[in-house]
Coordinates of C-alpha atoms in Angstrom, one line a residue:
Chain A
M8 CA -9.2 -14.6 -3.4
N9 CA -8.5 -11.1 -2.0
Q10 CA -9.3 -8.8 -4.8
A11 CA -10.6 -5.8 -2.9
S12 CA -9.4 -2.5 -4.2
D13 CA -7.0 -2.2 -1.2
A14 CA -5.4 -5.6 -1.8
P15 CA -1.8 -5.4 -2.7
F16 CA -0.6 -6.0 -6.2
R17 CA 1.3 -9.2 -6.9
P18 CA 5.1 -9.2 -7.5
Y19 CA 6.1 -9.5 -11.2
A20 CA 6.4 -13.1 -12.2
P21 CA 10.1 -14.2 -12.5
G22 CA 11.4 -13.6 -16.0
S23 CA 8.4 -11.7 -17.2
Q24 CA 10.1 -8.3 -17.1
P25 CA 13.3 -7.1 -18.7
P26 CA 16.3 -6.2 -16.4
L27 CA 17.4 -2.6 -15.8
D28 CA 20.9 -3.7 -16.7
A29 CA 20.5 -5.2 -20.2
A30 CA 24.0 -5.6 -21.5
D31 CA 23.1 -5.7 -25.2
Y32 CA 21.2 -2.4 -25.0
G33 CA 24.0 0.2 -24.6
S34 CA 21.9 3.0 -23.1
T35 CA 21.2 1.0 -20.0
Q36 CA 24.9 0.9 -19.0
K37 CA 25.0 4.3 -17.2
R38 CA 21.4 4.6 -16.4
H39 CA 20.7 1.5 -14.2
P40 CA 21.0 1.7 -10.4
I41 CA 23.8 -0.3 -8.8
S42 CA 22.1 -0.7 -5.4
A43 CA 19.3 -3.2 -5.0
L44 CA 15.8 -1.8 -5.3
V45 CA 14.2 -1.2 -1.9
R46 CA 10.9 -2.8 -0.8
L47 CA 8.3 -0.8 1.1
P48 CA 8.6 -2.2 4.6
G49 CA 4.9 -2.7 5.1
G50 CA 3.9 -3.4 1.5
H51 CA 1.8 -1.3 -0.9
T52 CA 0.0 1.8 0.5
A53 CA -2.4 4.3 -1.0
T54 CA 0.4 5.7 -3.1
E55 CA 0.7 2.3 -4.9
L56 CA -2.9 1.0 -4.6
T57 CA -4.6 4.0 -6.1
A58 CA -4.0 5.9 -9.3
P59 CA -5.3 9.0 -11.1
R60 CA -8.6 8.5 -12.8
F61 CA -8.5 10.0 -16.3
S62 CA -11.8 10.8 -17.8
P63 CA -12.3 11.0 -21.5
A64 CA -14.2 14.2 -20.9
R65 CA -11.1 15.9 -19.7
Y66 CA -8.6 13.8 -21.7
P67 CA -10.3 13.4 -25.1
A68 CA -9.8 10.2 -27.0
F69 CA -8.0 10.4 -30.3
A70 CA -8.4 7.0 -32.0
D71 CA -7.7 7.7 -35.6
L72 CA -4.1 8.6 -36.1
T73 CA -4.4 8.7 -39.9
A74 CA -6.3 11.8 -40.4
P75 CA -5.2 14.7 -38.1
G76 CA -6.5 17.9 -39.4
G77 CA -8.3 16.2 -42.3
G78 CA -5.4 15.1 -44.4
K79 CA -4.6 11.5 -45.3
A80 CA -1.5 9.9 -43.8
L81 CA 0.7 8.0 -46.2
G82 CA 1.3 4.3 -45.7
E83 CA -0.5 1.1 -45.0
R84 CA -3.6 1.8 -42.9
I85 CA -4.2 -0.7 -40.1
I86 CA -6.6 -1.3 -37.3
V87 CA -5.3 -2.4 -33.9
A88 CA -7.8 -3.8 -31.3
G89 CA -7.5 -5.8 -28.1
R90 CA -8.3 -6.0 -24.5
V91 CA -6.8 -4.8 -21.3
L92 CA -6.9 -7.6 -18.7
D93 CA -5.5 -8.3 -15.3
E94 CA -3.5 -11.4 -14.4
D95 CA -6.7 -13.3 -13.5
G96 CA -8.1 -12.6 -17.0
R97 CA -10.6 -10.0 -15.9
A98 CA -11.3 -7.0 -18.0
V99 CA -9.8 -3.7 -16.8
P100 CA -12.2 -0.9 -17.8
G101 CA -11.4 2.8 -18.0
V102 CA -7.7 2.4 -18.7
M103 CA -6.2 5.4 -20.5
I104 CA -3.9 4.1 -23.2
E105 CA -1.5 6.6 -24.8
L106 CA 0.1 5.6 -28.2
W107 CA 2.9 6.9 -30.3
Q108 CA 4.9 5.7 -33.2
A109 CA 7.1 6.5 -36.3
N110 CA 5.5 7.1 -39.7
A111 CA 5.3 4.6 -42.5
A112 CA 8.9 5.6 -43.6
G113 CA 10.3 4.9 -40.1
R114 CA 10.6 8.5 -38.9
Y115 CA 9.1 10.2 -35.8
D116 CA 7.6 13.6 -36.0
H117 CA 10.2 14.7 -33.5
T118 CA 13.0 17.3 -33.7
R119 CA 15.6 14.8 -32.4
D120 CA 14.9 12.2 -35.0
Q121 CA 17.4 12.8 -37.8
H122 CA 16.9 9.6 -39.8
D123 CA 17.1 10.3 -43.5
A124 CA 13.5 9.3 -44.3
P125 CA 10.6 11.6 -45.2
C126 CA 8.3 13.3 -42.8
D127 CA 4.6 13.1 -43.5
P128 CA 2.7 16.4 -42.9
H129 CA -0.4 14.3 -42.4
F130 CA 0.9 12.0 -39.7
H131 CA 2.0 13.1 -36.2
G132 CA 1.8 9.6 -34.7
A133 CA 0.2 10.1 -31.3
G134 CA -3.1 8.9 -30.0
R135 CA -5.2 8.2 -26.9
V136 CA -7.9 5.7 -26.3
F137 CA -9.8 4.2 -23.3
S138 CA -10.7 0.6 -22.5
D139 CA -14.5 0.0 -22.4
E140 CA -16.5 -2.0 -19.8
D141 CA -15.1 -5.3 -21.4
G142 CA -11.6 -3.9 -21.4
R143 CA -11.7 -3.5 -25.2
Y144 CA -9.9 -0.8 -27.1
R145 CA -9.4 0.0 -30.8
F146 CA -7.5 2.5 -32.9
I147 CA -6.7 3.2 -36.5
T148 CA -3.2 4.1 -37.7
I149 CA -0.5 3.6 -40.3
K150 CA 1.9 0.6 -40.0
P151 CA 5.1 2.1 -38.7
G152 CA 8.3 1.6 -40.6
A153 CA 11.6 0.2 -39.3
Y154 CA 14.4 2.6 -38.6
P155 CA 18.1 2.5 -37.8
W156 CA 19.6 3.3 -34.4
R157 CA 23.2 3.4 -33.1
N158 CA 23.1 0.7 -30.5
H159 CA 25.5 -1.5 -32.5
H160 CA 26.6 -2.0 -36.1
N161 CA 23.7 -2.1 -38.5
A162 CA 21.1 -1.9 -35.8
W163 CA 17.5 -1.5 -36.8
R164 CA 14.4 -1.3 -34.6
P165 CA 11.6 -3.6 -35.7
N166 CA 8.3 -2.1 -36.5
H167 CA 6.6 -1.1 -33.3
I168 CA 3.9 1.0 -31.6
H169 CA 4.6 2.5 -28.1
Y170 CA 1.9 2.0 -25.5
S171 CA 1.5 3.8 -22.1
L172 CA -1.2 2.5 -19.7
F173 CA -2.6 3.6 -16.4
G174 CA -4.5 1.0 -14.3
S175 CA -6.5 1.4 -11.0
G176 CA -3.3 1.4 -8.9
F177 CA -0.1 3.2 -9.8
A178 CA 1.8 -0.1 -9.2
Q179 CA 0.1 -1.2 -12.5
R180 CA 1.7 1.6 -14.5
L181 CA 3.0 0.1 -17.8
V182 CA 4.9 1.5 -20.8
T183 CA 5.6 -1.1 -23.4
Q184 CA 5.8 -1.7 -27.2
M185 CA 3.7 -3.7 -29.6
Y186 CA 5.5 -5.5 -32.4
F187 CA 4.3 -7.1 -35.6
P188 CA 4.1 -10.8 -36.4
G189 CA 6.8 -12.2 -38.8
D190 CA 9.2 -9.2 -38.4
P191 CA 12.7 -10.5 -39.2
L192 CA 14.2 -7.8 -37.1
L193 CA 12.8 -9.1 -33.9
A194 CA 15.6 -11.7 -33.7
F195 CA 18.2 -9.0 -33.6
D196 CA 16.6 -6.4 -31.4
P197 CA 18.2 -6.1 -27.9
I198 CA 15.2 -4.3 -26.5
F199 CA 12.7 -7.0 -27.5
N200 CA 15.1 -9.7 -26.5
A201 CA 15.9 -8.3 -23.0
T202 CA 12.9 -10.0 -21.5
P203 CA 14.1 -13.4 -20.3
D204 CA 10.9 -15.4 -20.6
T205 CA 10.1 -16.6 -24.1
A206 CA 6.4 -16.6 -23.7
A207 CA 6.4 -13.1 -22.2
R208 CA 8.4 -11.9 -25.3
A209 CA 6.0 -13.6 -27.6
R210 CA 3.1 -11.7 -26.0
L211 CA 4.6 -8.4 -27.1
V212 CA 3.9 -9.5 -30.7
A213 CA 0.4 -8.6 -32.0
G214 CA -1.5 -11.3 -33.9
F215 CA -2.9 -10.7 -37.4
D216 CA -6.7 -11.1 -37.0
L217 CA -9.1 -11.4 -39.9
D218 CA -12.0 -10.5 -37.5
V219 CA -10.4 -7.2 -36.7
T220 CA -9.6 -6.7 -40.5
Q221 CA -12.2 -4.5 -42.2
P222 CA -13.0 -5.8 -45.8
E223 CA -11.9 -3.5 -48.6
W224 CA -10.4 -1.1 -46.1
A225 CA -7.6 -2.2 -43.6
L226 CA -5.8 -5.1 -42.1
G227 CA -6.4 -5.8 -38.4
Y228 CA -4.1 -6.8 -35.6
R229 CA -5.0 -8.0 -32.1
F230 CA -2.9 -7.0 -29.1
D231 CA -4.0 -7.8 -25.5
V232 CA -2.3 -6.1 -22.6
V233 CA -2.1 -7.7 -19.1
L234 CA -1.7 -5.5 -16.0
R235 CA -0.6 -6.8 -12.6
G236 CA -3.3 -8.5 -10.6
R237 CA -4.3 -7.9 -7.0
G238 CA -4.3 -10.3 -4.1
A239 CA -3.0 -13.9 -3.9
T240 CA -2.0 -15.7 -7.1
P241 CA -4.4 -18.5 -8.2
F242 CA -1.5 -20.9 -7.3
E243 CA -1.5 -19.7 -3.7
E244 CA -5.2 -19.7 -3.5
G245 CA -6.8 -22.6 -1.7
R246 CA -3.6 -23.5 0.1
P247 CA -4.0 -23.7 3.9
Chain B
M26 CA -3.5 -16.6 -17.1
P27 CA -0.3 -15.0 -18.4
A28 CA 1.8 -12.7 -16.2
A29 CA 1.7 -8.9 -16.6
T30 CA 2.9 -7.7 -20.0
A31 CA 6.6 -7.0 -20.2
S32 CA 7.8 -3.4 -19.9
Q33 CA 9.7 -1.8 -22.8
T34 CA 11.7 1.4 -22.8
I35 CA 9.8 4.6 -23.4
G36 CA 12.6 5.5 -25.9
P37 CA 13.8 9.0 -26.9
Y38 CA 10.7 10.1 -28.8
W39 CA 8.0 9.9 -26.1
H40 CA 7.6 13.7 -26.4
L41 CA 5.0 13.1 -29.1
L42 CA 2.7 12.6 -26.1
E43 CA 3.9 15.5 -24.1
D44 CA 1.5 18.3 -23.0
P45 CA 3.7 20.8 -21.1
S46 CA 0.7 22.0 -19.1
W47 CA 0.7 18.6 -17.4
A48 CA 3.8 19.6 -15.4
D49 CA 1.4 21.8 -13.3
L50 CA -0.7 19.5 -11.2
T51 CA -2.9 22.5 -10.2
R52 CA -3.8 23.0 -13.9
L53 CA -7.4 22.0 -13.3
G54 CA -7.9 24.8 -10.7
A55 CA -7.0 23.1 -7.4
V56 CA -6.3 25.5 -4.6
G57 CA -4.1 24.8 -1.6
E58 CA -0.4 25.2 -0.6
R59 CA 1.2 25.6 -4.1
I60 CA 4.8 24.7 -4.4
A61 CA 7.3 24.1 -7.2
L62 CA 9.2 20.8 -7.1
I63 CA 12.4 21.1 -9.1
G64 CA 15.3 18.7 -9.7
N65 CA 18.1 17.6 -11.9
I66 CA 18.7 14.0 -13.2
T67 CA 22.1 12.7 -13.9
D68 CA 23.5 9.3 -15.0
G69 CA 26.4 7.2 -13.7
D70 CA 28.9 9.6 -15.3
G71 CA 27.2 12.7 -14.0
V72 CA 25.9 13.5 -17.4
P73 CA 22.4 15.1 -17.5
V74 CA 19.6 12.9 -18.5
S75 CA 18.0 15.2 -21.1
D76 CA 15.3 12.9 -22.5
A77 CA 13.5 11.6 -19.4
C78 CA 9.8 11.5 -18.8
V79 CA 9.2 12.3 -15.1
E80 CA 5.8 11.6 -13.5
L81 CA 4.6 12.8 -10.2
W82 CA 1.6 11.1 -8.5
Q83 CA 0.2 12.1 -5.1
A84 CA -2.4 10.2 -3.1
S85 CA -2.7 13.4 -1.0
P86 CA -4.6 15.7 -1.2
P87 CA -7.4 13.3 -2.2
A88 CA -8.7 13.4 -5.8
S89 CA -11.4 15.9 -6.6
A90 CA -13.0 17.6 -9.6
D91 CA -10.2 20.0 -9.9
W92 CA -7.3 17.8 -8.8
D93 CA -6.3 14.4 -10.1
G94 CA -2.9 14.3 -8.3
F95 CA -1.0 13.6 -11.5
G96 CA 1.6 15.4 -13.5
R97 CA 4.2 14.7 -16.1
A98 CA 7.3 16.8 -17.0
A99 CA 10.1 16.4 -19.5
T100 CA 13.7 17.0 -18.5
D101 CA 15.4 19.8 -20.5
V102 CA 18.8 19.6 -22.2
E103 CA 20.5 20.1 -18.8
G104 CA 18.5 17.4 -17.1
N105 CA 16.2 19.7 -15.2
F106 CA 12.5 19.2 -14.5
R107 CA 10.0 21.4 -12.7
F108 CA 6.5 20.6 -11.4
V109 CA 4.0 22.9 -9.8
T110 CA 1.9 21.0 -7.3
L111 CA 0.1 21.1 -3.9
K112 CA 2.2 20.1 -0.9
P113 CA 0.9 16.7 0.1
G114 CA -0.2 15.9 3.6
P115 CA 0.2 12.6 5.5
V116 CA -0.8 9.4 3.6
P117 CA -2.3 6.3 5.3
G118 CA 0.0 3.3 5.6
P119 CA -0.6 -0.2 4.3
P120 CA -4.3 -1.3 4.7
G121 CA -4.8 -2.7 8.2
A122 CA -1.7 -1.0 9.6
N123 CA -2.7 1.8 11.9
A124 CA 0.2 4.1 10.9
L125 CA 0.5 7.3 8.8
Q126 CA 3.3 7.8 6.3
A127 CA 5.0 11.2 6.1
P128 CA 3.8 13.5 3.3
H129 CA 5.2 12.3 0.0
G130 CA 4.7 11.9 -3.7
A131 CA 5.6 9.1 -6.0
I132 CA 8.1 9.9 -8.7
T133 CA 8.3 7.6 -11.7
L134 CA 11.1 7.9 -14.3
F135 CA 10.9 6.7 -17.9
A136 CA 13.7 7.2 -20.3
R137 CA 15.8 5.8 -23.1
G138 CA 18.0 3.1 -21.4
L139 CA 15.4 2.3 -18.8
M140 CA 13.8 -1.0 -19.8
I141 CA 11.3 -0.6 -17.0
H142 CA 10.5 2.6 -15.1
L143 CA 12.3 3.6 -12.0
Q144 CA 10.2 4.4 -9.0
T145 CA 11.1 6.6 -6.1
R146 CA 9.5 9.0 -3.7
V147 CA 9.8 12.7 -2.7
Y148 CA 9.5 13.6 1.0
F149 CA 9.9 17.1 2.4
E150 CA 12.6 18.2 4.8
G151 CA 11.3 19.4 8.2
E152 CA 8.1 17.3 8.3
A153 CA 7.5 15.9 11.8
L154 CA 6.3 12.5 10.5
N155 CA 9.6 11.9 8.5
K156 CA 11.2 10.4 11.7
Q157 CA 8.6 7.7 11.9
D158 CA 7.9 7.1 8.2
P159 CA 8.4 3.3 7.6
L160 CA 10.3 3.7 4.4
L161 CA 12.6 6.5 5.6
A162 CA 13.2 4.7 8.9
S163 CA 14.3 1.6 7.0
L164 CA 17.2 3.5 5.3
E165 CA 20.6 4.6 6.6
P166 CA 20.8 8.4 6.8
A167 CA 22.8 9.0 3.6
R168 CA 20.4 6.9 1.5
Q169 CA 17.4 8.4 3.3
A170 CA 18.6 11.9 2.2
T171 CA 18.2 11.0 -1.5
L172 CA 14.4 10.9 -1.0
V173 CA 14.0 14.2 0.9
A174 CA 13.5 17.5 -1.0
R175 CA 15.0 20.7 0.5
P176 CA 13.5 24.2 0.4
E177 CA 15.2 26.6 -2.0
G178 CA 13.2 29.7 -1.1
E179 CA 11.0 31.5 -3.5
R180 CA 11.6 31.0 -7.2
D181 CA 9.4 32.2 -10.1
G182 CA 6.8 33.2 -7.5
L183 CA 6.5 29.9 -5.7
P184 CA 8.2 28.3 -2.7
S185 CA 10.5 25.8 -4.4
W186 CA 11.7 22.4 -3.2
R187 CA 14.6 20.6 -4.8
L188 CA 15.1 16.9 -5.2
D189 CA 18.0 15.9 -7.5
I190 CA 18.1 12.3 -8.8
R191 CA 21.2 10.3 -9.5
L192 CA 20.5 7.1 -11.5
Q193 CA 23.8 5.4 -10.7
G194 CA 26.9 5.6 -8.6
V195 CA 27.9 8.0 -5.8
G196 CA 24.8 9.5 -4.2
E197 CA 22.6 7.1 -6.1
T198 CA 18.9 7.7 -5.4
V199 CA 17.0 5.0 -3.6
F200 CA 14.7 3.3 -6.1
L201 CA 11.9 1.1 -5.0
D202 CA 10.8 -2.4 -5.8
I203 CA 7.1 -1.7 -6.0

């Protein structure tokens, strides 16, 4: 298997990614290109195969979102932990993960959020962590609330935490959302449901995990993230 | 093993992450040919995209202690973005291919209404290598022009280059299947 650092990244698996033109998500209507995306004639180059290396020394980690400035955020404290892996199941170390979310009442600490729900002076809702040598990461936050949006009549976003990840090549760049198990709003959410493949959608939902849960303190959720792999797929491997 | 995790939109509230100093790629002290890269983003109706997250990544100049080649800018209410950066040099082609690409940077767009990021490139008008760049050469002239920034003279103390981005319709920017 060609997994050298200059090996090209694999194409996305069919159905694993949402389309740019997602009919049920109104904001995509005027924002998706009409022309087909263009492939690089010779494949990936240094621009796609390499990526910025963010060091925690320069971009400090901020792994406890519940206590900015010493106050205590309102809401249900939770622990989220998981691993960053590639498509071959190998750990991806040194990944910078940026996080942001609404507060427990379903309101973002953002001037454009006018939802009639209280702000929390002790919760900003942004964090940054790095994956370790085994690809593991962990942060502490407040379970975000659901909130209404204007996509369609009576539209509500399910509880979610936004993730932004940088891998070892810019072709691995990923922005996604983590959802919570058992959320009844998932069935009605056009953003969650835009991804065609059922299994790919299911992997956007974190699992409740008693091993991540800290006794007498906070519930724990597990959420693993998979970045694109390099080189031939295992399926192609071994073929003449 | 499962496929790569599905992308989801960055949404309208990504600014909780924003550090405006990141729009200056020379923020760590890198020295070289400093330029401003400015542009305006519009949608299929010509309406400014005022909530986009624009990222600029350059493999050239190579990374060093005072240069990580990466920046991020928010569009303003009129859809404008502005980076300060170092003008890139030629970039090697695909591994094994003995060819140089013209100087360029990777531009990545995230926004409400983009379920997965849009990826494009910025090249610079007047570069000798533009004529033989594999990507530019593969495009008809009108499409090619959507990837080439033009000089706008000195603005706010820096030589400025403009690349406007149209998400959809007439003059639609070339977006890449990376």
